[in-house]
Amino acid sequence: LTQSCDCQNGFVGAACELRTCTDGCSAFGTCVDGTCYCASGWEGRKCEMRTCPNFCSGRGACLPTSACACFEGWRGSDCSVPCNLQREAASSS
């Protein structure tokens, strides 16, 4: 005869010792004792948001497409290249 516990909502495991992730972790994360651990390239409480390259270096906004919209004065896929760098290189040649 196999016995099992009837766990309260929010708990799982043989002895109801593990917390669940209330809303799940989408298809891009793993729930471990109530916390979602996201796969590389994903973030958010439920691992539902794609990350942008280098988090846009803090110099841009991450779009839902996981591309960076760089702030004025910055360019590059991760907004790490100052725009004036190109002008300086052109004027020195």
Short mmCIF file of N, CA, C and O in Angstrom, two decimals:
data_model
loop_
_atom_site.label_atom_id
_atom_site.label_comp_id
_atom_site.label_asym_id
_atom_site.label_seq_id
_atom_site.Cartn_x
_atom_site.Cartn_y
_atom_site.Cartn_z
N LEU A 1 0.85 -1.18 0.00
CA LEU A 1 0.00 0.00 0.00
C LEU A 1 0.90 1.24 0.00
O LEU A 1 1.76 1.38 0.85
N THR A 2 0.71 2.10 -0.96
CA THR A 2 1.49 3.33 -1.05
C THR A 2 0.68 4.47 -0.46
O THR A 2 -0.48 4.67 -0.81
N GLN A 3 1.35 5.19 0.43
CA GLN A 3 0.67 6.34 1.03
C GLN A 3 1.24 7.62 0.43
O GLN A 3 2.42 7.68 0.09
N SER A 4 0.41 8.61 0.31
CA SER A 4 0.88 9.90 -0.17
C SER A 4 0.16 11.00 0.59
O SER A 4 -0.93 10.80 1.10
N CYS A 5 0.81 12.13 0.64
CA CYS A 5 0.23 13.27 1.33
C CYS A 5 -0.66 14.05 0.37
O CYS A 5 -0.39 14.13 -0.82
N ASP A 6 -1.72 14.60 0.90
CA ASP A 6 -2.57 15.51 0.16
C ASP A 6 -2.12 16.91 0.57
O ASP A 6 -2.47 17.40 1.63
N CYS A 7 -1.27 17.51 -0.26
CA CYS A 7 -0.61 18.77 0.09
C CYS A 7 -1.55 19.96 -0.01
O CYS A 7 -2.45 20.01 -0.84
N GLN A 8 -1.27 20.95 0.83
CA GLN A 8 -1.97 22.22 0.75
C GLN A 8 -1.54 22.92 -0.54
O GLN A 8 -0.45 22.67 -1.06
N ASN A 9 -2.38 23.81 -1.00
CA ASN A 9 -2.07 24.58 -2.20
C ASN A 9 -0.73 25.31 -2.01
O ASN A 9 -0.50 25.92 -0.98
N GLY A 10 0.14 25.21 -2.98
CA GLY A 10 1.43 25.89 -2.91
C GLY A 10 2.57 24.99 -2.46
O GLY A 10 3.71 25.43 -2.37
N PHE A 11 2.29 23.72 -2.19
CA PHE A 11 3.31 22.79 -1.73
C PHE A 11 3.20 21.46 -2.49
O PHE A 11 2.12 21.03 -2.86
N VAL A 12 4.34 20.81 -2.71
CA VAL A 12 4.40 19.50 -3.35
C VAL A 12 5.49 18.68 -2.67
O VAL A 12 6.21 19.17 -1.81
N GLY A 13 5.62 17.45 -3.10
CA GLY A 13 6.66 16.58 -2.57
C GLY A 13 6.05 15.46 -1.76
O GLY A 13 4.88 15.50 -1.37
N ALA A 14 6.86 14.45 -1.47
CA ALA A 14 6.39 13.28 -0.74
C ALA A 14 5.82 13.66 0.62
O ALA A 14 4.85 13.06 1.09
N ALA A 15 6.41 14.65 1.26
CA ALA A 15 5.93 15.10 2.58
C ALA A 15 5.47 16.55 2.52
O ALA A 15 5.46 17.25 3.53
N CYS A 16 5.11 17.03 1.32
CA CYS A 16 4.67 18.41 1.12
C CYS A 16 5.72 19.42 1.59
O CYS A 16 5.40 20.47 2.14
N GLU A 17 6.98 19.08 1.36
CA GLU A 17 8.08 19.88 1.88
C GLU A 17 8.59 20.94 0.90
O GLU A 17 9.39 21.79 1.25
N LEU A 18 8.12 20.90 -0.35
CA LEU A 18 8.62 21.83 -1.36
C LEU A 18 7.54 22.84 -1.75
O LEU A 18 6.40 22.46 -2.00
N ARG A 19 7.94 24.11 -1.81
CA ARG A 19 7.02 25.14 -2.26
C ARG A 19 6.97 25.14 -3.79
O ARG A 19 7.98 24.91 -4.44
N THR A 20 5.81 25.42 -4.33
CA THR A 20 5.68 25.53 -5.78
C THR A 20 5.84 26.99 -6.18
O THR A 20 5.77 27.89 -5.35
N CYS A 21 6.04 27.22 -7.45
CA CYS A 21 6.07 28.57 -8.00
C CYS A 21 4.64 28.89 -8.42
O CYS A 21 4.10 28.24 -9.33
N THR A 22 4.03 29.82 -7.75
CA THR A 22 2.60 30.11 -7.88
C THR A 22 2.12 30.16 -9.32
O THR A 22 1.14 29.52 -9.68
N ASP A 23 2.80 30.92 -10.16
CA ASP A 23 2.36 31.07 -11.55
C ASP A 23 3.21 30.26 -12.52
O ASP A 23 3.17 30.49 -13.72
N GLY A 24 4.02 29.36 -12.03
CA GLY A 24 4.90 28.58 -12.89
C GLY A 24 6.10 29.40 -13.32
O GLY A 24 6.26 30.56 -12.96
N CYS A 25 6.96 28.79 -14.08
CA CYS A 25 8.20 29.45 -14.54
C CYS A 25 8.28 29.49 -16.05
O CYS A 25 9.36 29.50 -16.62
N SER A 26 7.17 29.50 -16.74
CA SER A 26 7.08 29.46 -18.19
C SER A 26 7.88 28.25 -18.70
O SER A 26 8.24 27.37 -17.93
N ALA A 27 8.18 28.25 -19.96
CA ALA A 27 8.95 27.14 -20.52
C ALA A 27 10.45 27.40 -20.42
O ALA A 27 11.25 26.60 -20.87
N PHE A 28 10.82 28.52 -19.78
CA PHE A 28 12.22 28.93 -19.79
C PHE A 28 12.83 29.00 -18.39
O PHE A 28 13.83 29.66 -18.19
N GLY A 29 12.22 28.33 -17.44
CA GLY A 29 12.75 28.34 -16.09
C GLY A 29 12.41 27.06 -15.36
O GLY A 29 11.59 26.26 -15.80
N THR A 30 13.06 26.89 -14.22
CA THR A 30 12.85 25.72 -13.38
C THR A 30 12.48 26.20 -11.99
O THR A 30 13.14 27.09 -11.43
N CYS A 31 11.46 25.62 -11.42
CA CYS A 31 11.01 25.98 -10.07
C CYS A 31 11.75 25.13 -9.04
O CYS A 31 11.73 23.90 -9.11
N VAL A 32 12.41 25.80 -8.11
CA VAL A 32 13.09 25.11 -7.02
C VAL A 32 12.63 25.75 -5.71
O VAL A 32 12.95 26.90 -5.43
N ASP A 33 11.85 25.02 -4.95
CA ASP A 33 11.34 25.44 -3.65
C ASP A 33 10.78 26.87 -3.67
O ASP A 33 11.13 27.72 -2.87
N GLY A 34 9.92 27.13 -4.65
CA GLY A 34 9.21 28.40 -4.69
C GLY A 34 9.89 29.52 -5.45
O GLY A 34 9.36 30.62 -5.56
N THR A 35 11.07 29.25 -6.01
CA THR A 35 11.80 30.28 -6.76
C THR A 35 12.06 29.79 -8.17
O THR A 35 12.51 28.66 -8.37
N CYS A 36 11.79 30.67 -9.15
CA CYS A 36 12.09 30.34 -10.54
C CYS A 36 13.55 30.66 -10.84
O CYS A 36 14.02 31.77 -10.56
N TYR A 37 14.24 29.72 -11.42
CA TYR A 37 15.61 29.92 -11.90
C TYR A 37 15.55 29.88 -13.42
O TYR A 37 15.19 28.86 -14.00
N CYS A 38 15.87 31.02 -14.04
CA CYS A 38 15.68 31.19 -15.48
C CYS A 38 16.85 30.65 -16.29
O CYS A 38 18.00 30.74 -15.87
N ALA A 39 16.52 30.14 -17.47
CA ALA A 39 17.54 29.72 -18.43
C ALA A 39 18.24 30.97 -18.96
O ALA A 39 17.70 32.08 -18.88
N SER A 40 19.42 30.78 -19.47
CA SER A 40 20.19 31.88 -20.03
C SER A 40 19.37 32.58 -21.11
O SER A 40 18.74 31.94 -21.95
N GLY A 41 19.35 33.90 -21.07
CA GLY A 41 18.61 34.68 -22.04
C GLY A 41 17.20 35.03 -21.60
O GLY A 41 16.46 35.67 -22.34
N TRP A 42 16.82 34.61 -20.40
CA TRP A 42 15.47 34.87 -19.88
C TRP A 42 15.54 35.45 -18.49
O TRP A 42 16.46 35.15 -17.72
N GLU A 43 14.56 36.27 -18.14
CA GLU A 43 14.50 36.88 -16.81
C GLU A 43 13.04 37.13 -16.43
O GLU A 43 12.14 36.86 -17.20
N GLY A 44 12.84 37.66 -15.25
CA GLY A 44 11.50 37.95 -14.76
C GLY A 44 11.11 36.96 -13.69
O GLY A 44 11.71 35.90 -13.53
N ARG A 45 10.09 37.31 -12.94
CA ARG A 45 9.63 36.46 -11.83
C ARG A 45 9.23 35.07 -12.32
O ARG A 45 9.40 34.07 -11.63
N LYS A 46 8.71 35.01 -13.54
CA LYS A 46 8.28 33.73 -14.12
C LYS A 46 9.13 33.35 -15.34
O LYS A 46 8.72 32.51 -16.13
N CYS A 47 10.29 33.98 -15.50
CA CYS A 47 11.17 33.71 -16.65
C CYS A 47 10.43 33.95 -17.96
O CYS A 47 10.63 33.24 -18.95
N GLU A 48 9.60 34.98 -17.98
CA GLU A 48 8.76 35.25 -19.14
C GLU A 48 9.30 36.34 -20.06
O GLU A 48 8.74 36.60 -21.12
N MET A 49 10.40 36.97 -19.68
CA MET A 49 10.94 38.07 -20.49
C MET A 49 12.31 37.71 -21.02
O MET A 49 13.17 37.23 -20.28
N ARG A 50 12.51 37.95 -22.31
CA ARG A 50 13.83 37.73 -22.91
C ARG A 50 14.76 38.84 -22.45
O ARG A 50 14.34 39.97 -22.25
N THR A 51 16.01 38.53 -22.30
CA THR A 51 16.99 39.54 -21.94
C THR A 51 17.61 40.10 -23.21
O THR A 51 17.59 39.47 -24.26
N CYS A 52 18.14 41.28 -23.10
CA CYS A 52 18.82 41.92 -24.22
C CYS A 52 20.32 41.70 -24.08
O CYS A 52 20.81 41.44 -22.97
N PRO A 53 21.07 41.85 -25.18
CA PRO A 53 22.52 41.67 -25.10
C PRO A 53 23.14 42.59 -24.05
O PRO A 53 22.90 43.80 -24.06
N ASN A 54 23.84 42.00 -23.11
CA ASN A 54 24.56 42.76 -22.08
C ASN A 54 23.63 43.73 -21.35
O ASN A 54 24.07 44.77 -20.86
N PHE A 55 22.34 43.41 -21.30
CA PHE A 55 21.33 44.27 -20.66
C PHE A 55 21.42 45.70 -21.18
O PHE A 55 21.21 46.66 -20.45
N CYS A 56 21.75 45.84 -22.46
CA CYS A 56 21.88 47.15 -23.15
C CYS A 56 22.92 48.04 -22.48
O CYS A 56 22.89 49.26 -22.64
N SER A 57 23.83 47.45 -21.76
CA SER A 57 24.94 48.17 -21.10
C SER A 57 24.47 49.30 -20.20
O SER A 57 25.23 50.20 -19.87
N GLY A 58 23.19 49.28 -19.84
CA GLY A 58 22.65 50.36 -19.01
C GLY A 58 22.47 51.65 -19.79
O GLY A 58 22.20 52.70 -19.22
N ARG A 59 22.61 51.58 -21.14
CA ARG A 59 22.54 52.78 -21.98
C ARG A 59 21.44 52.68 -23.03
O ARG A 59 21.51 53.32 -24.07
N GLY A 60 20.44 51.85 -22.74
CA GLY A 60 19.33 51.69 -23.67
C GLY A 60 18.19 50.95 -23.01
O GLY A 60 18.30 50.49 -21.87
N ALA A 61 17.09 50.85 -23.74
CA ALA A 61 15.90 50.14 -23.25
C ALA A 61 15.79 48.81 -23.98
O ALA A 61 16.01 48.75 -25.19
N CYS A 62 15.47 47.78 -23.23
CA CYS A 62 15.31 46.45 -23.81
C CYS A 62 13.89 46.32 -24.36
O CYS A 62 12.92 46.47 -23.63
N LEU A 63 13.78 46.07 -25.66
CA LEU A 63 12.48 45.94 -26.30
C LEU A 63 11.96 44.51 -26.16
O LEU A 63 12.74 43.59 -25.92
N PRO A 64 10.65 44.30 -26.30
CA PRO A 64 10.09 42.95 -26.20
C PRO A 64 10.70 41.96 -27.19
O PRO A 64 10.65 40.76 -26.98
N THR A 65 11.30 42.46 -28.25
CA THR A 65 11.93 41.60 -29.24
C THR A 65 13.33 41.18 -28.82
O THR A 65 14.04 40.53 -29.56
N SER A 66 13.77 41.61 -27.64
CA SER A 66 15.09 41.39 -27.06
C SER A 66 16.19 42.15 -27.80
O SER A 66 17.35 41.80 -27.75
N ALA A 67 15.80 43.22 -28.48
CA ALA A 67 16.76 44.14 -29.10
C ALA A 67 16.85 45.39 -28.23
O ALA A 67 15.91 45.72 -27.50
N CYS A 68 17.98 46.06 -28.29
CA CYS A 68 18.17 47.29 -27.52
C CYS A 68 17.77 48.51 -28.34
O CYS A 68 18.08 48.61 -29.52
N ALA A 69 17.07 49.44 -27.69
CA ALA A 69 16.81 50.76 -28.26
C ALA A 69 17.74 51.69 -27.50
O ALA A 69 17.50 52.03 -26.34
N CYS A 70 18.85 52.05 -28.13
CA CYS A 70 19.90 52.82 -27.44
C CYS A 70 19.46 54.25 -27.16
O CYS A 70 18.76 54.88 -27.96
N PHE A 71 19.92 54.75 -26.01
CA PHE A 71 19.69 56.14 -25.66
C PHE A 71 20.56 57.02 -26.57
O PHE A 71 21.54 56.54 -27.16
N GLU A 72 20.19 58.28 -26.65
CA GLU A 72 20.93 59.22 -27.48
C GLU A 72 22.40 59.22 -27.09
O GLU A 72 22.74 59.24 -25.91
N GLY A 73 23.27 59.16 -28.10
CA GLY A 73 24.72 59.17 -27.86
C GLY A 73 25.34 57.79 -27.83
O GLY A 73 26.56 57.66 -27.70
N TRP A 74 24.52 56.74 -27.97
CA TRP A 74 25.04 55.37 -27.91
C TRP A 74 24.51 54.56 -29.07
O TRP A 74 23.42 54.80 -29.56
N ARG A 75 25.28 53.57 -29.51
CA ARG A 75 24.88 52.69 -30.60
C ARG A 75 25.47 51.31 -30.37
O ARG A 75 26.18 51.06 -29.42
N GLY A 76 25.17 50.40 -31.29
CA GLY A 76 25.64 49.02 -31.20
C GLY A 76 24.53 48.10 -30.72
O GLY A 76 23.53 48.55 -30.16
N SER A 77 24.70 46.82 -30.93
CA SER A 77 23.66 45.86 -30.55
C SER A 77 23.39 45.86 -29.05
O SER A 77 22.30 45.53 -28.61
N ASP A 78 24.41 46.27 -28.25
CA ASP A 78 24.22 46.33 -26.79
C ASP A 78 24.41 47.74 -26.25
O ASP A 78 24.61 47.93 -25.05
N CYS A 79 24.36 48.74 -27.14
CA CYS A 79 24.48 50.17 -26.76
C CYS A 79 25.78 50.47 -26.03
O CYS A 79 25.84 51.34 -25.16
N SER A 80 26.85 49.78 -26.41
CA SER A 80 28.12 49.98 -25.71
C SER A 80 29.09 50.90 -26.46
O SER A 80 30.16 51.22 -25.95
N VAL A 81 28.71 51.32 -27.66
CA VAL A 81 29.62 52.14 -28.48
C VAL A 81 29.13 53.58 -28.49
O VAL A 81 28.00 53.86 -28.91
N PRO A 82 29.97 54.50 -28.00
CA PRO A 82 29.55 55.91 -28.03
C PRO A 82 29.51 56.41 -29.48
O PRO A 82 30.38 56.09 -30.29
N CYS A 83 28.50 57.21 -29.81
CA CYS A 83 28.37 57.72 -31.18
C CYS A 83 29.52 58.63 -31.55
O CYS A 83 29.97 58.64 -32.68
N ASN A 84 30.05 59.40 -30.60
CA ASN A 84 31.14 60.32 -30.91
C ASN A 84 32.44 59.59 -31.24
O ASN A 84 33.34 60.16 -31.81
N LEU A 85 32.55 58.31 -30.93
CA LEU A 85 33.74 57.54 -31.25
C LEU A 85 33.93 57.47 -32.77
O LEU A 85 35.03 57.63 -33.27
N GLN A 86 32.84 57.33 -33.51
CA GLN A 86 32.91 57.26 -34.96
C GLN A 86 33.34 58.61 -35.53
O GLN A 86 34.17 58.69 -36.42
N ARG A 87 32.81 59.70 -34.97
CA ARG A 87 33.18 61.04 -35.44
C ARG A 87 34.66 61.33 -35.17
O ARG A 87 35.35 61.89 -35.99
N GLU A 88 35.16 60.93 -34.00
CA GLU A 88 36.56 61.15 -33.63
C GLU A 88 37.48 60.39 -34.58
O GLU A 88 38.48 60.89 -35.03
N ALA A 89 37.13 59.16 -34.92
CA ALA A 89 37.95 58.34 -35.81
C ALA A 89 37.97 58.96 -37.22
O ALA A 89 39.00 58.99 -37.88
N ALA A 90 36.83 59.48 -37.67
CA ALA A 90 36.75 60.10 -39.01
C ALA A 90 37.56 61.38 -39.07
O ALA A 90 38.21 61.67 -40.06
N SER A 91 37.55 62.16 -37.98
CA SER A 91 38.26 63.45 -38.01
C SER A 91 39.77 63.29 -37.85
O SER A 91 40.53 64.16 -38.23
N SER A 92 40.22 62.16 -37.33
CA SER A 92 41.65 61.95 -37.13
C SER A 92 42.33 61.32 -38.35
O SER A 92 43.52 61.16 -38.40
N SER A 93 41.54 60.96 -39.38
CA SER A 93 42.15 60.34 -40.56
C SER A 93 42.35 61.30 -41.67
O SER A 93 42.02 62.37 -41.75
#
